[in-house]
mmCIF file of N, CA and C in Angstrom:
data_model
loop_
_atom_site.group_PDB
_atom_site.id
_atom_site.type_symbol
_atom_site.label_atom_id
_atom_site.label_comp_id
_atom_site.label_asym_id
_atom_site.label_seq_id
_atom_site.Cartn_x
_atom_site.Cartn_y
_atom_site.Cartn_z
ATOM 1 N N UNK A 1 60.111 -147.381 -99.544
ATOM 2 C CA UNK A 1 59.246 -146.303 -99.294
ATOM 3 C C UNK A 1 59.141 -145.992 -98.039
ATOM 4 N N UNK A 2 59.148 -144.811 -97.704
ATOM 5 C CA UNK A 2 59.082 -144.220 -96.380
ATOM 6 C C UNK A 2 58.072 -144.052 -95.784
ATOM 7 N N UNK A 3 57.695 -144.302 -94.562
ATOM 8 C CA UNK A 3 56.505 -144.170 -93.986
ATOM 9 C C UNK A 3 56.070 -142.569 -93.658
ATOM 10 N N UNK A 4 54.796 -142.291 -93.739
ATOM 11 C CA UNK A 4 54.292 -141.004 -93.615
ATOM 12 C C UNK A 4 54.380 -140.446 -92.078
ATOM 13 N N UNK A 5 54.366 -141.440 -91.314
ATOM 14 C CA UNK A 5 54.154 -140.684 -89.992
ATOM 15 C C UNK A 5 55.877 -140.591 -89.418
ATOM 16 N N UNK A 6 55.710 -139.396 -88.749
ATOM 17 C CA UNK A 6 56.896 -138.807 -88.348
ATOM 18 C C UNK A 6 57.339 -139.050 -86.931
ATOM 19 N N UNK A 7 58.350 -139.421 -86.584
ATOM 20 C CA UNK A 7 58.855 -139.838 -85.185
ATOM 21 C C UNK A 7 59.147 -138.350 -84.351
ATOM 22 N N UNK A 8 58.876 -138.436 -83.131
ATOM 23 C CA UNK A 8 59.335 -137.234 -82.432
ATOM 24 C C UNK A 8 60.748 -137.012 -82.364
ATOM 25 N N UNK A 9 60.841 -135.688 -82.278
ATOM 26 C CA UNK A 9 62.516 -135.095 -82.043
ATOM 27 C C UNK A 9 63.185 -135.868 -81.252
ATOM 28 N N UNK A 10 62.489 -135.974 -79.813
ATOM 29 C CA UNK A 10 63.142 -136.463 -78.664
ATOM 30 C C UNK A 10 62.328 -137.531 -78.061
ATOM 31 N N UNK A 11 62.913 -138.693 -77.786
ATOM 32 C CA UNK A 11 62.344 -139.757 -77.131
ATOM 33 C C UNK A 11 63.043 -140.407 -76.022
ATOM 34 N N UNK A 12 62.644 -140.677 -74.970
ATOM 35 C CA UNK A 12 63.331 -141.217 -73.820
ATOM 36 C C UNK A 12 62.347 -142.337 -73.150
ATOM 37 N N UNK A 13 63.151 -143.680 -73.207
ATOM 38 C CA UNK A 13 62.420 -144.796 -72.965
ATOM 39 C C UNK A 13 63.261 -145.647 -72.085
ATOM 40 N N UNK A 14 62.660 -146.463 -71.193
ATOM 41 C CA UNK A 14 63.384 -147.619 -70.479
ATOM 42 C C UNK A 14 63.433 -148.821 -71.219
ATOM 43 N N UNK A 15 64.193 -149.596 -71.353
ATOM 44 C CA UNK A 15 64.492 -150.790 -71.917
ATOM 45 C C UNK A 15 64.961 -151.816 -70.926
ATOM 46 N N UNK A 16 64.227 -153.092 -70.774
ATOM 47 C CA UNK A 16 64.715 -154.211 -70.085
ATOM 48 C C UNK A 16 65.224 -155.168 -70.838
ATOM 49 N N UNK A 17 66.365 -155.820 -70.463
ATOM 50 C CA UNK A 17 67.061 -156.948 -71.290
ATOM 51 C C UNK A 17 66.419 -158.243 -70.963
ATOM 52 N N UNK A 18 67.232 -159.221 -71.530
ATOM 53 C CA UNK A 18 66.831 -160.469 -71.212
ATOM 54 C C UNK A 18 67.142 -161.078 -69.677
ATOM 55 N N UNK A 19 66.433 -161.652 -69.137
ATOM 56 C CA UNK A 19 66.822 -162.199 -67.672
ATOM 57 C C UNK A 19 67.914 -163.148 -67.757
ATOM 58 N N UNK A 20 68.925 -162.896 -66.738
ATOM 59 C CA UNK A 20 70.166 -163.605 -66.781
ATOM 60 C C UNK A 20 69.740 -164.672 -65.472
ATOM 61 N N UNK A 21 70.010 -165.890 -65.525
ATOM 62 C CA UNK A 21 69.835 -166.837 -64.461
ATOM 63 C C UNK A 21 70.920 -166.846 -63.775
ATOM 64 N N UNK A 22 70.810 -166.858 -62.443
ATOM 65 C CA UNK A 22 72.080 -167.026 -61.638
ATOM 66 C C UNK A 22 71.735 -168.306 -60.651
ATOM 67 N N UNK A 23 72.766 -168.366 -59.780
ATOM 68 C CA UNK A 23 72.503 -169.538 -58.870
ATOM 69 C C UNK A 23 71.456 -169.391 -57.816
ATOM 70 N N UNK A 24 71.174 -167.962 -57.578
ATOM 71 C CA UNK A 24 70.195 -167.638 -56.490
ATOM 72 C C UNK A 24 68.894 -166.967 -56.798
ATOM 73 N N UNK A 25 68.847 -166.848 -58.340
ATOM 74 C CA UNK A 25 67.608 -166.256 -58.890
ATOM 75 C C UNK A 25 68.036 -165.799 -60.239
ATOM 76 N N UNK A 26 67.582 -164.664 -60.513
ATOM 77 C CA UNK A 26 67.860 -163.992 -61.891
ATOM 78 C C UNK A 26 67.975 -162.596 -61.835
ATOM 79 N N UNK A 27 68.555 -161.972 -62.709
ATOM 80 C CA UNK A 27 68.927 -160.507 -62.790
ATOM 81 C C UNK A 27 68.510 -160.096 -64.183
ATOM 82 N N UNK A 28 67.684 -158.902 -64.092
ATOM 83 C CA UNK A 28 67.333 -158.197 -65.451
ATOM 84 C C UNK A 28 67.851 -156.910 -65.519
ATOM 85 N N UNK A 29 68.833 -156.648 -66.545
ATOM 86 C CA UNK A 29 69.517 -155.208 -66.608
ATOM 87 C C UNK A 29 68.483 -154.343 -67.395
ATOM 88 N N UNK A 30 68.410 -153.122 -66.713
ATOM 89 C CA UNK A 30 67.371 -151.990 -67.179
ATOM 90 C C UNK A 30 68.291 -150.672 -67.664
ATOM 91 N N UNK A 31 67.959 -150.467 -69.223
ATOM 92 C CA UNK A 31 68.678 -149.231 -69.536
ATOM 93 C C UNK A 31 67.790 -148.084 -69.926
ATOM 94 N N UNK A 32 68.293 -147.046 -69.767
ATOM 95 C CA UNK A 32 67.636 -145.739 -70.454
ATOM 96 C C UNK A 32 68.075 -145.533 -71.755
ATOM 97 N N UNK A 33 67.133 -145.302 -72.536
ATOM 98 C CA UNK A 33 67.438 -144.980 -74.003
ATOM 99 C C UNK A 33 66.749 -143.546 -74.432
ATOM 100 N N UNK A 34 67.776 -142.776 -75.045
ATOM 101 C CA UNK A 34 67.520 -141.487 -75.533
ATOM 102 C C UNK A 34 67.700 -141.470 -77.033
ATOM 103 N N UNK A 35 66.611 -141.091 -77.718
ATOM 104 C CA UNK A 35 66.845 -140.945 -79.266
ATOM 105 C C UNK A 35 66.380 -139.476 -79.632
ATOM 106 N N UNK A 36 67.434 -139.069 -80.474
ATOM 107 C CA UNK A 36 67.314 -137.796 -81.032
ATOM 108 C C UNK A 36 67.092 -137.987 -82.540
ATOM 109 N N UNK A 37 66.117 -137.541 -83.139
ATOM 110 C CA UNK A 37 65.909 -137.626 -84.569
ATOM 111 C C UNK A 37 65.862 -136.217 -85.380
ATOM 112 N N UNK A 38 66.518 -136.145 -86.505
ATOM 113 C CA UNK A 38 66.408 -134.751 -87.224
ATOM 114 C C UNK A 38 66.368 -135.529 -88.710
ATOM 115 N N UNK A 39 66.118 -134.694 -89.654
ATOM 116 C CA UNK A 39 66.059 -134.973 -91.028
ATOM 117 C C UNK A 39 67.414 -135.446 -91.674
ATOM 118 N N UNK A 40 67.459 -136.663 -92.068
ATOM 119 C CA UNK A 40 68.691 -137.174 -92.602
ATOM 120 C C UNK A 40 69.490 -137.989 -91.592
ATOM 121 N N UNK A 41 69.013 -138.100 -90.194
ATOM 122 C CA UNK A 41 69.877 -138.694 -89.342
ATOM 123 C C UNK A 41 69.284 -138.612 -87.830
ATOM 124 N N UNK A 42 70.123 -139.121 -87.199
ATOM 125 C CA UNK A 42 69.636 -139.093 -85.648
ATOM 126 C C UNK A 42 70.802 -139.744 -84.811
ATOM 127 N N UNK A 43 70.453 -139.880 -83.331
ATOM 128 C CA UNK A 43 71.323 -140.170 -82.397
ATOM 129 C C UNK A 43 70.683 -140.927 -81.311
ATOM 130 N N UNK A 44 71.244 -142.257 -81.169
ATOM 131 C CA UNK A 44 70.771 -143.144 -80.092
ATOM 132 C C UNK A 44 71.656 -143.165 -78.912
ATOM 133 N N UNK A 45 71.255 -143.148 -77.689
ATOM 134 C CA UNK A 45 72.212 -142.906 -76.465
ATOM 135 C C UNK A 45 71.519 -143.955 -75.408
ATOM 136 N N UNK A 46 72.303 -145.035 -75.235
ATOM 137 C CA UNK A 46 71.818 -145.939 -74.228
ATOM 138 C C UNK A 46 72.916 -145.803 -73.019
ATOM 139 N N UNK A 47 72.208 -146.109 -71.810
ATOM 140 C CA UNK A 47 72.937 -145.852 -70.680
ATOM 141 C C UNK A 47 72.356 -146.739 -69.534
ATOM 142 N N UNK A 48 73.517 -147.446 -68.734
ATOM 143 C CA UNK A 48 72.655 -148.256 -67.719
ATOM 144 C C UNK A 48 71.858 -147.395 -66.685
ATOM 145 N N UNK A 49 70.774 -148.169 -66.453
ATOM 146 C CA UNK A 49 69.906 -147.338 -65.430
ATOM 147 C C UNK A 49 69.730 -148.163 -64.098
ATOM 148 N N UNK A 50 69.587 -149.425 -64.112
ATOM 149 C CA UNK A 50 69.401 -150.288 -63.029
ATOM 150 C C UNK A 50 69.584 -151.783 -63.303
ATOM 151 N N UNK A 51 69.595 -152.460 -62.251
ATOM 152 C CA UNK A 51 69.601 -154.051 -62.396
ATOM 153 C C UNK A 51 68.399 -154.313 -61.305
ATOM 154 N N UNK A 52 67.355 -155.392 -61.938
ATOM 155 C CA UNK A 52 66.421 -155.704 -61.023
ATOM 156 C C UNK A 52 66.859 -157.197 -60.698
ATOM 157 N N UNK A 53 67.060 -157.293 -59.493
ATOM 158 C CA UNK A 53 67.318 -158.701 -58.725
ATOM 159 C C UNK A 53 66.052 -159.476 -58.465
ATOM 160 N N UNK A 54 65.822 -160.825 -58.903
ATOM 161 C CA UNK A 54 64.721 -161.502 -58.651
ATOM 162 C C UNK A 54 65.191 -162.683 -57.774
ATOM 163 N N UNK A 55 64.652 -162.824 -56.529
ATOM 164 C CA UNK A 55 65.191 -164.023 -55.888
ATOM 165 C C UNK A 55 63.810 -164.608 -55.111
ATOM 166 N N UNK A 56 63.447 -165.669 -55.872
ATOM 167 C CA UNK A 56 62.074 -166.362 -55.314
ATOM 168 C C UNK A 56 60.779 -165.376 -55.633
ATOM 169 N N UNK A 57 60.164 -165.024 -54.614
ATOM 170 C CA UNK A 57 58.767 -164.327 -55.021
ATOM 171 C C UNK A 57 59.350 -162.843 -54.778
ATOM 172 N N UNK A 58 60.407 -162.589 -54.349
ATOM 173 C CA UNK A 58 60.720 -161.170 -53.942
ATOM 174 C C UNK A 58 61.565 -160.513 -55.061
ATOM 175 N N UNK A 59 61.487 -159.180 -55.371
ATOM 176 C CA UNK A 59 62.302 -158.696 -56.403
ATOM 177 C C UNK A 59 62.402 -157.100 -55.822
ATOM 178 N N UNK A 60 63.797 -156.769 -56.260
ATOM 179 C CA UNK A 60 64.238 -155.313 -56.198
ATOM 180 C C UNK A 60 65.092 -154.769 -56.742
ATOM 181 N N UNK A 61 64.885 -153.520 -57.205
ATOM 182 C CA UNK A 61 65.692 -152.698 -58.087
ATOM 183 C C UNK A 61 66.875 -152.025 -57.417
ATOM 184 N N UNK A 62 68.055 -152.394 -58.154
ATOM 185 C CA UNK A 62 69.188 -151.839 -57.657
ATOM 186 C C UNK A 62 69.700 -150.750 -58.732
ATOM 187 N N UNK A 63 69.658 -149.348 -58.556
ATOM 188 C CA UNK A 63 69.961 -148.246 -59.306
ATOM 189 C C UNK A 63 71.643 -148.338 -59.659
ATOM 190 N N UNK A 64 71.887 -147.911 -60.793
ATOM 191 C CA UNK A 64 73.153 -147.816 -61.312
ATOM 192 C C UNK A 64 73.471 -146.308 -61.138
ATOM 193 N N UNK A 65 74.276 -145.847 -60.560
ATOM 194 C CA UNK A 65 74.877 -144.285 -60.602
ATOM 195 C C UNK A 65 75.969 -144.394 -61.474
ATOM 196 N N UNK A 66 75.676 -143.744 -62.548
ATOM 197 C CA UNK A 66 76.609 -143.415 -63.565
ATOM 198 C C UNK A 66 77.517 -142.359 -63.533
ATOM 199 N N UNK A 67 78.724 -142.519 -62.608
ATOM 200 C CA UNK A 67 79.526 -141.362 -62.350
ATOM 201 C C UNK A 67 80.201 -140.645 -63.615
ATOM 202 N N UNK A 68 80.642 -141.470 -64.546
ATOM 203 C CA UNK A 68 81.167 -141.021 -65.800
ATOM 204 C C UNK A 68 80.362 -140.008 -66.324
ATOM 205 N N UNK A 69 78.980 -140.220 -66.526
ATOM 206 C CA UNK A 69 78.233 -139.373 -67.435
ATOM 207 C C UNK A 69 77.980 -138.113 -66.533
ATOM 208 N N UNK A 70 77.896 -138.207 -65.156
ATOM 209 C CA UNK A 70 77.683 -137.055 -64.444
ATOM 210 C C UNK A 70 78.997 -136.075 -64.647
ATOM 211 N N UNK A 71 80.176 -136.752 -64.444
ATOM 212 C CA UNK A 71 81.249 -135.874 -64.698
ATOM 213 C C UNK A 71 81.509 -135.156 -66.019
ATOM 214 N N UNK A 72 81.306 -136.126 -67.177
ATOM 215 C CA UNK A 72 81.281 -135.369 -68.249
ATOM 216 C C UNK A 72 80.146 -134.449 -68.538
ATOM 217 N N UNK A 73 79.001 -134.440 -67.884
ATOM 218 C CA UNK A 73 77.983 -133.295 -68.231
ATOM 219 C C UNK A 73 78.520 -132.320 -67.249
ATOM 220 N N UNK A 74 79.126 -132.334 -66.230
ATOM 221 C CA UNK A 74 79.623 -131.157 -65.425
ATOM 222 C C UNK A 74 80.647 -130.563 -66.103
ATOM 223 N N UNK A 75 81.603 -131.167 -66.628
ATOM 224 C CA UNK A 75 82.765 -130.641 -67.545
ATOM 225 C C UNK A 75 82.129 -129.911 -68.662
ATOM 226 N N UNK A 76 81.129 -130.338 -69.501
ATOM 227 C CA UNK A 76 80.593 -129.715 -70.673
ATOM 228 C C UNK A 76 79.833 -128.516 -70.066
ATOM 229 N N UNK A 77 79.118 -128.595 -69.121
ATOM 230 C CA UNK A 77 78.313 -127.238 -68.393
ATOM 231 C C UNK A 77 79.523 -126.252 -67.972
ATOM 232 N N UNK A 78 80.554 -126.692 -67.212
ATOM 233 C CA UNK A 78 81.653 -125.815 -66.842
ATOM 234 C C UNK A 78 82.260 -125.074 -67.947
ATOM 235 N N UNK A 79 82.510 -125.887 -69.046
ATOM 236 C CA UNK A 79 83.083 -125.231 -70.321
ATOM 237 C C UNK A 79 82.374 -124.063 -71.025
ATOM 238 N N UNK A 80 81.018 -124.559 -70.963
ATOM 239 C CA UNK A 80 79.969 -123.581 -71.665
ATOM 240 C C UNK A 80 79.804 -122.372 -70.720
ATOM 241 N N UNK A 81 79.889 -122.480 -69.465
ATOM 242 C CA UNK A 81 79.764 -121.378 -68.581
ATOM 243 C C UNK A 81 81.035 -120.476 -68.727
ATOM 244 N N UNK A 82 82.200 -120.990 -68.652
ATOM 245 C CA UNK A 82 83.449 -120.074 -68.823
ATOM 246 C C UNK A 82 83.349 -119.563 -70.499
ATOM 247 N N UNK A 83 83.162 -120.352 -71.324
ATOM 248 C CA UNK A 83 82.979 -119.645 -72.623
ATOM 249 C C UNK A 83 82.105 -118.481 -72.695
ATOM 250 N N UNK A 84 80.782 -118.648 -72.072
ATOM 251 C CA UNK A 84 79.802 -117.487 -72.081
ATOM 252 C C UNK A 84 80.352 -116.394 -71.284
ATOM 253 N N UNK A 85 81.078 -116.642 -70.066
ATOM 254 C CA UNK A 85 81.713 -115.525 -69.298
ATOM 255 C C UNK A 85 82.815 -114.815 -69.895
ATOM 256 N N UNK A 86 83.526 -115.424 -70.623
ATOM 257 C CA UNK A 86 84.639 -114.738 -71.574
ATOM 258 C C UNK A 86 84.136 -113.904 -72.592
ATOM 259 N N UNK A 87 83.025 -114.627 -73.295
ATOM 260 C CA UNK A 87 82.402 -113.845 -74.398
ATOM 261 C C UNK A 87 81.980 -112.446 -73.862
ATOM 262 N N UNK A 88 81.174 -112.645 -72.936
ATOM 263 C CA UNK A 88 80.518 -111.527 -72.132
ATOM 264 C C UNK A 88 81.478 -110.390 -71.590
ATOM 265 N N UNK A 89 82.671 -110.861 -71.187
ATOM 266 C CA UNK A 89 83.570 -109.934 -70.651
ATOM 267 C C UNK A 89 84.368 -109.243 -71.804
ATOM 268 N N UNK A 90 84.826 -110.111 -72.882
ATOM 269 C CA UNK A 90 85.394 -109.526 -74.065
ATOM 270 C C UNK A 90 84.647 -108.500 -74.695
ATOM 271 N N UNK A 91 83.266 -108.752 -74.602
ATOM 272 C CA UNK A 91 82.298 -107.696 -75.392
ATOM 273 C C UNK A 91 82.181 -106.313 -74.693
ATOM 274 N N UNK A 92 82.155 -106.574 -73.327
ATOM 275 C CA UNK A 92 82.223 -105.325 -72.346
ATOM 276 C C UNK A 92 83.409 -104.543 -72.534
ATOM 277 N N UNK A 93 84.549 -105.226 -72.820
ATOM 278 C CA UNK A 93 85.832 -104.522 -72.734
ATOM 279 C C UNK A 93 86.037 -103.841 -74.045
ATOM 280 N N UNK A 94 85.460 -104.573 -75.263
ATOM 281 C CA UNK A 94 85.584 -103.952 -76.431
ATOM 282 C C UNK A 94 84.506 -102.604 -76.345
ATOM 283 N N UNK A 95 83.551 -102.655 -75.881
ATOM 284 C CA UNK A 95 82.527 -101.497 -75.823
ATOM 285 C C UNK A 95 83.263 -100.190 -75.290
ATOM 286 N N UNK A 96 83.869 -100.711 -73.998
ATOM 287 C CA UNK A 96 84.454 -99.587 -73.220
ATOM 288 C C UNK A 96 85.768 -99.112 -73.897
ATOM 289 N N UNK A 97 86.515 -99.657 -74.716
ATOM 290 C CA UNK A 97 87.448 -99.089 -75.583
ATOM 291 C C UNK A 97 87.062 -98.279 -76.650
ATOM 292 N N UNK A 98 85.883 -98.651 -77.327
ATOM 293 C CA UNK A 98 85.501 -97.805 -78.384
ATOM 294 C C UNK A 98 84.605 -96.490 -77.746
ATOM 295 N N UNK A 99 84.192 -96.598 -76.597
ATOM 296 C CA UNK A 99 83.625 -95.329 -75.884
ATOM 297 C C UNK A 99 84.441 -94.228 -75.505
ATOM 298 N N UNK A 100 85.739 -94.618 -75.275
ATOM 299 C CA UNK A 100 86.826 -93.543 -74.879
ATOM 300 C C UNK A 100 86.969 -92.536 -76.047
#
């Protein structure tokens, strides 16, 4: 039986993994979780966000710069901009041909 409570369409959460003991202390992986839900399905996307390093009483957070995700995002945006620009150019060109 399905629950009557509906999940939001978009959720962004931060998830912490299990502590990993090392010789000098412990590290805790931190991930960013993006959930998209729609009727009949959804998408979960997990990406590394940081590593928390704990040594004795001190703790520090080391962010993970995900260059691959940034590159893919840039490529997709560039592709969309080129497609939009070409579409606009071709529509104007067709209009000018019919105006003659």
